[in-house]
Short mmCIF file of C-alpha atoms in Angstrom, two decimals:
data_model
loop_
_atom_site.label_atom_id
_atom_site.label_comp_id
_atom_site.label_asym_id
_atom_site.label_seq_id
_atom_site.Cartn_x
_atom_site.Cartn_y
_atom_site.Cartn_z
CA SER A 117 -13.14 25.13 -2.81
CA GLN A 118 -10.31 23.43 -4.73
CA ASN A 119 -12.50 20.63 -6.16
CA TRP A 120 -13.19 18.44 -3.15
CA ALA A 121 -15.89 17.50 -0.68
CA ALA A 122 -16.03 15.27 2.38
CA ALA A 123 -18.85 13.31 4.00
CA THR A 124 -19.41 11.19 7.08
CA ASP A 125 -22.17 9.08 8.59
CA ARG A 126 -23.33 11.07 11.61
CA THR A 127 -24.36 7.90 13.46
CA GLY A 128 -21.03 6.09 13.20
CA GLY A 129 -17.38 6.51 14.07
CA ASP A 130 -15.86 5.72 10.69
CA GLY A 131 -14.41 9.18 10.02
CA TYR A 132 -14.69 11.05 6.74
CA GLN A 133 -14.60 9.91 3.14
CA PHE A 134 -13.04 12.45 0.76
CA PHE A 135 -14.23 13.03 -2.81
CA ALA A 136 -11.91 14.89 -5.18
CA TRP A 137 -12.13 15.73 -8.88
CA ASP A 138 -10.08 17.47 -11.53
CA SER A 139 -6.92 16.74 -9.55
CA ASP A 140 -4.52 16.73 -12.49
CA VAL A 141 -2.75 19.77 -11.01
CA LYS A 142 -0.74 17.22 -9.04
CA LEU A 143 0.98 16.07 -12.21
CA ARG A 144 1.12 19.47 -13.88
CA THR A 145 3.08 20.90 -10.98
CA THR A 146 6.80 21.45 -11.53
CA PRO A 147 8.59 18.45 -9.95
CA GLY A 148 10.34 20.65 -7.40
CA ALA A 149 7.23 22.55 -6.31
CA ASN A 150 5.34 21.91 -3.10
CA VAL A 151 1.73 20.93 -3.81
CA VAL A 152 0.78 20.71 -0.13
CA ASN A 153 -0.05 24.42 0.20
CA ARG A 154 -2.72 24.92 -2.47
CA GLY A 155 -5.74 25.33 -0.15
CA GLY A 156 -8.71 22.98 0.14
CA PRO A 157 -7.63 19.83 2.02
CA ALA A 158 -4.31 21.59 2.70
CA ASN A 159 -6.18 23.68 5.25
CA LEU A 160 -6.60 20.49 7.26
CA TRP A 161 -2.93 19.74 6.78
CA GLY A 162 -1.88 23.09 8.21
CA THR A 163 -3.53 22.22 11.53
CA ILE A 164 -3.14 18.49 11.88
CA SER A 165 0.52 18.46 10.83
CA GLN A 166 1.34 20.24 14.10
CA ILE A 167 -0.03 17.37 16.24
CA PRO A 168 2.80 15.05 17.42
CA GLU A 169 0.72 11.85 17.22
CA PHE A 170 -0.28 12.65 13.64
CA ARG A 171 3.33 13.40 12.68
CA LEU A 172 4.43 10.00 13.94
CA LEU A 173 1.61 8.29 12.02
CA LEU A 174 2.73 10.22 8.95
CA ALA A 175 6.33 9.08 9.52
CA ASP A 176 5.16 5.46 9.77
CA ARG A 177 3.32 5.73 6.45
CA VAL A 178 6.32 7.36 4.78
CA GLN A 179 8.63 4.63 6.07
CA LYS A 180 6.27 1.93 4.77
CA HIS A 181 5.41 3.36 1.36
CA PHE A 182 8.45 5.38 0.23
CA PHE A 183 11.08 2.68 0.86
CA HIS A 184 11.64 -1.06 0.41
CA ASP A 185 9.58 -1.41 -2.78
CA GLY A 186 6.62 0.47 -1.26
CA VAL A 187 3.81 1.86 -3.41
CA PHE A 188 5.45 5.30 -3.72
CA THR A 189 8.89 4.07 -4.81
CA PRO A 190 9.64 4.97 -8.45
CA GLN A 191 9.38 1.41 -9.79
CA GLN A 192 5.97 0.90 -8.18
CA VAL A 193 4.62 4.25 -9.34
CA LEU A 194 5.83 3.49 -12.86
CA ALA A 195 3.98 0.16 -12.80
CA GLN A 196 0.79 1.94 -11.72
CA ILE A 197 1.13 4.57 -14.44
CA ASN A 198 1.73 1.88 -17.06
CA ASP A 199 -1.44 0.06 -15.96
CA LEU A 200 -3.48 3.28 -16.07
CA ALA A 201 -2.05 4.29 -19.45
CA ALA A 202 -2.84 0.89 -20.97
CA GLU A 203 -6.40 1.09 -19.66
CA THR A 204 -6.87 4.65 -20.95
CA ALA A 205 -5.17 4.46 -24.36
CA LEU A 206 -8.25 3.38 -26.31
CA PRO A 207 -10.96 5.56 -24.72
CA VAL A 208 -8.68 8.60 -24.89
CA ILE A 209 -9.12 8.55 -28.68
CA ALA A 210 -12.81 9.36 -28.22
CA GLU A 211 -12.09 11.75 -25.37
CA THR A 212 -9.76 13.89 -27.48
CA ALA A 213 -12.56 14.39 -30.00
CA ARG A 214 -14.42 16.46 -27.37
CA TRP A 215 -11.62 19.03 -27.14
CA ALA A 216 -10.18 21.75 -29.33
CA SER A 217 -7.50 20.95 -31.87
CA GLY A 218 -4.10 20.37 -30.37
CA TYR A 219 -5.23 17.77 -27.84
CA THR A 220 -4.80 14.47 -29.68
CA PRO A 221 -3.89 10.88 -28.84
CA ASP A 222 -0.32 11.80 -29.77
CA SER A 223 -0.23 14.74 -27.36
CA TRP A 224 -1.76 12.51 -24.67
CA GLN A 225 1.03 10.02 -25.30
CA GLY A 226 3.51 12.85 -24.94
CA TYR A 227 2.16 13.66 -21.49
CA VAL A 228 2.35 9.99 -20.51
CA ASP A 229 5.95 9.81 -21.71
CA TRP A 230 6.82 12.93 -19.70
CA ILE A 231 5.32 11.42 -16.56
CA ARG A 232 7.23 8.18 -17.12
CA ASP A 233 10.57 9.66 -18.11
CA SER A 234 10.81 12.98 -16.25
CA PHE A 235 8.28 13.15 -13.44
CA ILE A 236 8.35 9.71 -11.78
CA PRO A 237 12.13 9.19 -11.49
CA ASN A 238 12.51 12.26 -9.24
CA ARG A 239 9.11 12.51 -7.60
CA THR A 240 9.72 10.18 -4.61
CA SER A 241 12.80 12.10 -3.50
CA THR A 242 11.01 15.42 -4.12
CA VAL A 243 8.08 14.52 -1.87
CA LEU A 244 10.45 13.20 0.79
CA SER A 245 12.23 16.55 0.78
CA GLN A 246 8.87 18.36 1.06
CA LEU A 247 7.96 16.25 4.11
CA ALA A 248 11.37 16.44 5.77
CA ASP A 249 10.36 19.11 8.30
CA PHE A 250 7.45 16.94 9.51
CA LEU A 251 9.44 13.71 10.03
CA PRO A 252 11.43 12.62 13.10
CA SER A 253 15.11 13.50 13.34
CA VAL A 254 15.70 9.97 14.70
CA GLY A 255 16.28 7.45 11.91
CA ALA A 256 14.27 4.21 11.68
CA PRO A 257 16.09 0.92 12.31
CA THR A 258 17.46 -1.14 9.44
CA PHE A 259 17.12 -4.95 9.46
CA LEU A 260 20.14 -7.11 8.61
CA VAL A 261 20.23 -10.85 7.94
CA ASN A 262 23.69 -12.39 8.24
CA GLY A 263 25.00 -8.81 8.36
CA VAL A 264 23.39 -7.82 5.04
CA PRO A 265 20.45 -5.35 4.89
CA GLN A 266 17.22 -7.23 4.13
CA HIS A 267 13.72 -5.93 4.69
CA GLY A 268 11.70 -9.11 5.13
CA GLY A 269 11.33 -12.15 2.87
CA ASN A 270 12.90 -15.58 2.91
CA VAL A 271 15.94 -16.26 5.07
CA SER A 272 17.96 -19.39 5.72
CA ALA A 273 16.80 -21.46 8.66
CA ALA A 274 17.84 -19.96 12.02
CA ALA A 275 19.47 -17.01 10.23
CA PRO A 276 20.57 -14.26 12.65
CA LEU A 277 18.45 -11.12 12.36
CA SER A 278 20.02 -7.95 13.70
CA MET A 279 19.05 -4.28 13.64
CA THR A 280 21.05 -1.10 13.32
CA VAL A 281 20.45 2.62 13.47
CA ARG A 282 22.65 5.73 13.28
CA SER A 283 21.79 6.81 16.81
CA GLY A 284 19.43 5.89 19.61
CA THR A 285 18.24 2.71 21.29
CA ILE A 286 16.23 0.16 19.30
CA TYR A 287 13.08 -1.39 20.75
CA PHE A 288 11.22 -4.17 18.94
CA THR A 289 8.27 -6.56 19.22
CA GLN A 290 7.31 -9.86 17.59
CA ASP A 291 3.65 -9.96 18.68
CA ASP A 292 2.29 -7.30 16.27
CA SER A 293 2.26 -4.64 18.99
CA ASP A 294 3.96 -1.24 18.72
CA PRO A 295 7.30 -1.00 20.54
CA ARG A 296 6.22 2.50 21.53
CA GLY A 297 3.64 2.35 24.29
CA ALA A 298 0.42 4.37 24.30
CA ASP A 299 2.00 6.61 26.93
CA GLY A 300 4.94 7.38 24.66
CA GLN A 301 7.34 5.24 26.69
CA PRO A 302 9.15 2.07 25.51
CA ALA A 303 6.85 -0.96 25.50
CA GLY A 304 8.97 -3.34 23.39
CA ILE A 305 12.14 -5.33 23.98
CA ARG A 306 15.44 -3.49 23.85
CA PHE A 307 17.53 -4.91 21.00
CA GLN A 308 20.88 -6.16 22.25
CA SER A 309 21.74 -9.34 20.33
CA PRO A 310 20.65 -10.98 17.03
CA LEU A 311 17.36 -12.89 16.85
CA SER A 312 17.07 -16.41 15.45
CA ILE A 313 14.31 -16.72 12.86
CA ASP A 314 12.91 -20.23 13.35
CA SER A 315 9.35 -19.59 12.11
CA PRO A 316 7.53 -16.88 10.13
CA THR A 317 8.08 -13.75 12.19
CA THR A 318 6.86 -10.18 11.84
CA VAL A 319 9.21 -7.73 13.54
CA LYS A 320 8.27 -4.15 14.41
CA ALA A 321 11.06 -1.84 15.52
CA ARG A 322 11.61 1.80 16.41
CA SER A 323 14.63 3.71 17.66
CA TYR A 324 14.36 6.07 20.63
CA SER A 325 16.64 8.98 21.38
CA GLY A 326 16.29 12.11 23.49
CA GLY A 327 12.59 11.49 24.10
CA GLU A 328 11.86 11.20 20.35
CA TRP A 329 10.72 8.07 18.49
CA SER A 330 11.61 7.10 14.94
CA ALA A 331 9.18 5.89 12.32
CA LEU A 332 8.21 2.23 12.48
CA SER A 333 10.23 -0.38 10.59
CA GLU A 334 8.10 -3.46 10.00
CA ALA A 335 8.94 -6.61 8.02
CA THR A 336 8.04 -10.31 7.93
CA PHE A 337 10.82 -12.90 7.73
CA VAL A 338 10.22 -16.51 6.69
CA PRO A 339 12.88 -19.20 7.30
CA GLY A 340 13.92 -21.74 4.71
CA PRO A 341 12.90 -22.21 1.07
CA LEU A 342 9.15 -21.72 0.91
CA ALA A 343 6.76 -23.59 -1.33
CA ALA A 344 3.00 -23.75 -1.06
CA PRO A 345 2.06 -27.02 0.72
CA ALA A 346 -0.11 -29.51 -1.11
CA TYR A 347 -3.14 -28.71 1.03
CA LEU A 348 -3.20 -25.06 -0.04
CA ARG A 349 -5.43 -25.00 -3.13
CA VAL A 350 -6.74 -22.42 -5.55
CA ALA A 351 -10.46 -23.05 -5.25
CA GLU A 352 -11.67 -20.55 -7.83
CA ILE A 353 -10.36 -18.05 -10.36
CA ASN A 354 -13.11 -15.58 -11.21
CA TYR A 355 -11.95 -13.91 -14.42
CA ASN A 356 -14.02 -11.78 -16.82
CA PRO A 357 -16.98 -11.44 -14.40
CA HIS A 358 -20.42 -10.32 -15.57
CA THR A 359 -20.94 -6.64 -16.27
CA PRO A 360 -21.83 -4.31 -13.37
CA THR A 361 -25.47 -3.99 -12.43
CA THR A 362 -27.08 -0.56 -12.16
CA PRO A 363 -26.88 -0.55 -8.32
CA GLU A 364 -23.20 -1.49 -8.55
CA GLU A 365 -22.53 1.34 -11.01
CA LEU A 366 -24.30 3.78 -8.69
CA ALA A 367 -22.29 2.53 -5.70
CA ILE A 368 -18.92 2.78 -7.51
CA PRO A 369 -18.97 5.21 -10.44
CA GLY A 370 -16.70 4.09 -13.26
CA VAL A 371 -16.57 0.45 -12.16
CA ASP A 372 -16.14 -2.18 -14.88
CA ASN A 373 -16.52 -5.93 -14.89
CA ASP A 374 -12.80 -6.64 -14.36
CA ASP A 375 -12.93 -4.84 -11.01
CA PHE A 376 -14.89 -7.81 -9.61
CA GLU A 377 -12.17 -10.41 -10.36
CA PHE A 378 -10.87 -12.56 -7.52
CA ILE A 379 -8.82 -15.66 -6.74
CA GLU A 380 -10.04 -17.84 -3.89
CA LEU A 381 -7.69 -19.97 -1.79
CA VAL A 382 -8.61 -22.72 0.65
CA ASN A 383 -6.69 -24.66 3.30
CA THR A 384 -7.90 -28.20 2.65
CA HIS A 385 -6.14 -29.76 5.65
CA SER A 386 -8.50 -31.31 8.18
CA THR A 387 -6.72 -30.01 11.30
CA ASP A 388 -3.62 -27.90 10.58
CA THR A 389 -3.46 -24.12 10.42
CA LEU A 390 -1.47 -22.73 7.47
CA ASN A 391 0.62 -19.58 7.73
CA LEU A 392 0.86 -17.75 4.38
CA ALA A 393 3.73 -15.39 5.27
CA GLY A 394 6.20 -15.07 2.41
CA MET A 395 4.10 -16.94 -0.15
CA GLN A 396 3.01 -15.09 -3.26
CA LEU A 397 0.93 -15.10 -6.40
CA ALA A 398 3.18 -14.42 -9.37
CA GLY A 399 2.65 -13.93 -13.08
CA ALA A 400 -0.32 -12.08 -14.54
CA VAL A 401 -1.19 -10.91 -11.03
CA GLU A 402 1.31 -10.20 -8.26
CA PHE A 403 0.57 -10.44 -4.55
CA VAL A 404 2.79 -11.18 -1.54
CA PHE A 405 0.98 -12.60 1.48
CA GLY A 406 1.60 -11.11 4.91
CA ASP A 407 1.76 -12.90 8.24
CA VAL A 408 -1.78 -14.31 8.09
CA ASN A 409 -3.19 -17.72 8.92
CA LEU A 410 -5.77 -19.92 7.20
CA GLN A 411 -7.42 -22.27 9.67
CA ALA A 412 -8.26 -25.83 8.60
CA GLY A 413 -10.95 -25.58 5.93
CA GLN A 414 -10.86 -21.78 5.87
CA ARG A 415 -11.17 -19.85 2.60
CA ALA A 416 -9.88 -16.41 1.64
CA VAL A 417 -9.68 -14.28 -1.51
CA VAL A 418 -7.23 -11.95 -3.20
CA VAL A 419 -9.05 -9.41 -5.36
CA GLU A 420 -8.69 -6.85 -8.13
CA ASP A 421 -10.61 -4.15 -6.26
CA GLN A 422 -11.79 -4.66 -2.69
CA ALA A 423 -14.49 -1.99 -2.78
CA ALA A 424 -16.04 -3.51 -5.90
CA PHE A 425 -15.76 -7.03 -4.47
CA GLU A 426 -17.57 -6.04 -1.27
CA VAL A 427 -20.36 -4.27 -3.18
CA ARG A 428 -21.07 -7.48 -5.11
CA TYR A 429 -20.32 -10.15 -2.49
CA GLY A 430 -20.60 -8.38 0.87
CA ALA A 431 -18.04 -7.60 3.56
CA ALA A 432 -18.19 -10.93 5.41
CA ILE A 433 -15.72 -12.73 3.11
CA ASN A 434 -12.07 -12.89 4.20
CA VAL A 435 -10.25 -10.54 1.78
CA LEU A 436 -6.45 -10.73 2.10
CA GLY A 437 -5.74 -7.78 -0.18
CA GLN A 438 -5.61 -6.42 -3.73
CA TRP A 439 -3.20 -7.71 -6.36
CA SER A 440 -1.27 -5.71 -8.91
CA GLY A 441 -1.55 -6.59 -12.59
CA GLY A 442 -4.64 -8.26 -13.99
CA LEU A 443 -6.12 -11.47 -15.39
CA ASN A 444 -6.28 -11.56 -19.19
CA ASN A 445 -9.75 -13.14 -19.45
#
């Protein structure tokens, strides 16, 4: 019921893929209403939301995506809506011809304007309020550089990195592990004095109070002004690729040729490993690299759509992520 189905490969351990359609009720709903309780997948939610491990995973995702320019912050959602609206504006003219009078390109534009002007500005805070009962009462740590809040990015060489929280003890790691151990006990280092950032560093931190853990704060800090070294090269820009083949269209319904775009990078140095943390692609496409390394001679790609890329080129190529924006052909 409620316009969804799920499927899994019985022979593997990859979990379920969910297929949903006619989901526009999400945007029709009054901004203050709770859309979690409408049946269908919400029946899963009613059970799994009571499991402590799931609730902490949920808190980690909320901390990552609803704050610090995450994908569910208003400015990021607005950018996504603008991209979708630009892509849809022309075909919607033909689409409106299929419907009764009253649904026109102008009325479609009115809906888009409502989403931009009325729905998006308040939606992040609304969803946070809907999830409040499922999130920890212990606040996540805040990072400060030279005493000023900063969630990752470039810092001056050897800048002091400190952490603060309203209550609780902060535990952190710098080796990509979780400061909360698998047994629920502290596994990281107790924060007591500022850290010195001398090289690209990813810090993961949680606060712990009364047997309860906060959501995970995670950020990558890069010391000094950062410019791409001469031996990092753009090896290929694949813009305006050929149209999808029939097998590709069957594998990804609705795919178009732009979904196969990619930019390939290569570390041309003969011996040195290159850390990409803090570097970015900027302009027509936007992408900020995480704390990843390119070995000497190693290649990697940033793509428009990873699923489309892997259907055409396979899953063996090193994909660093998907950009926002698009190449203009």
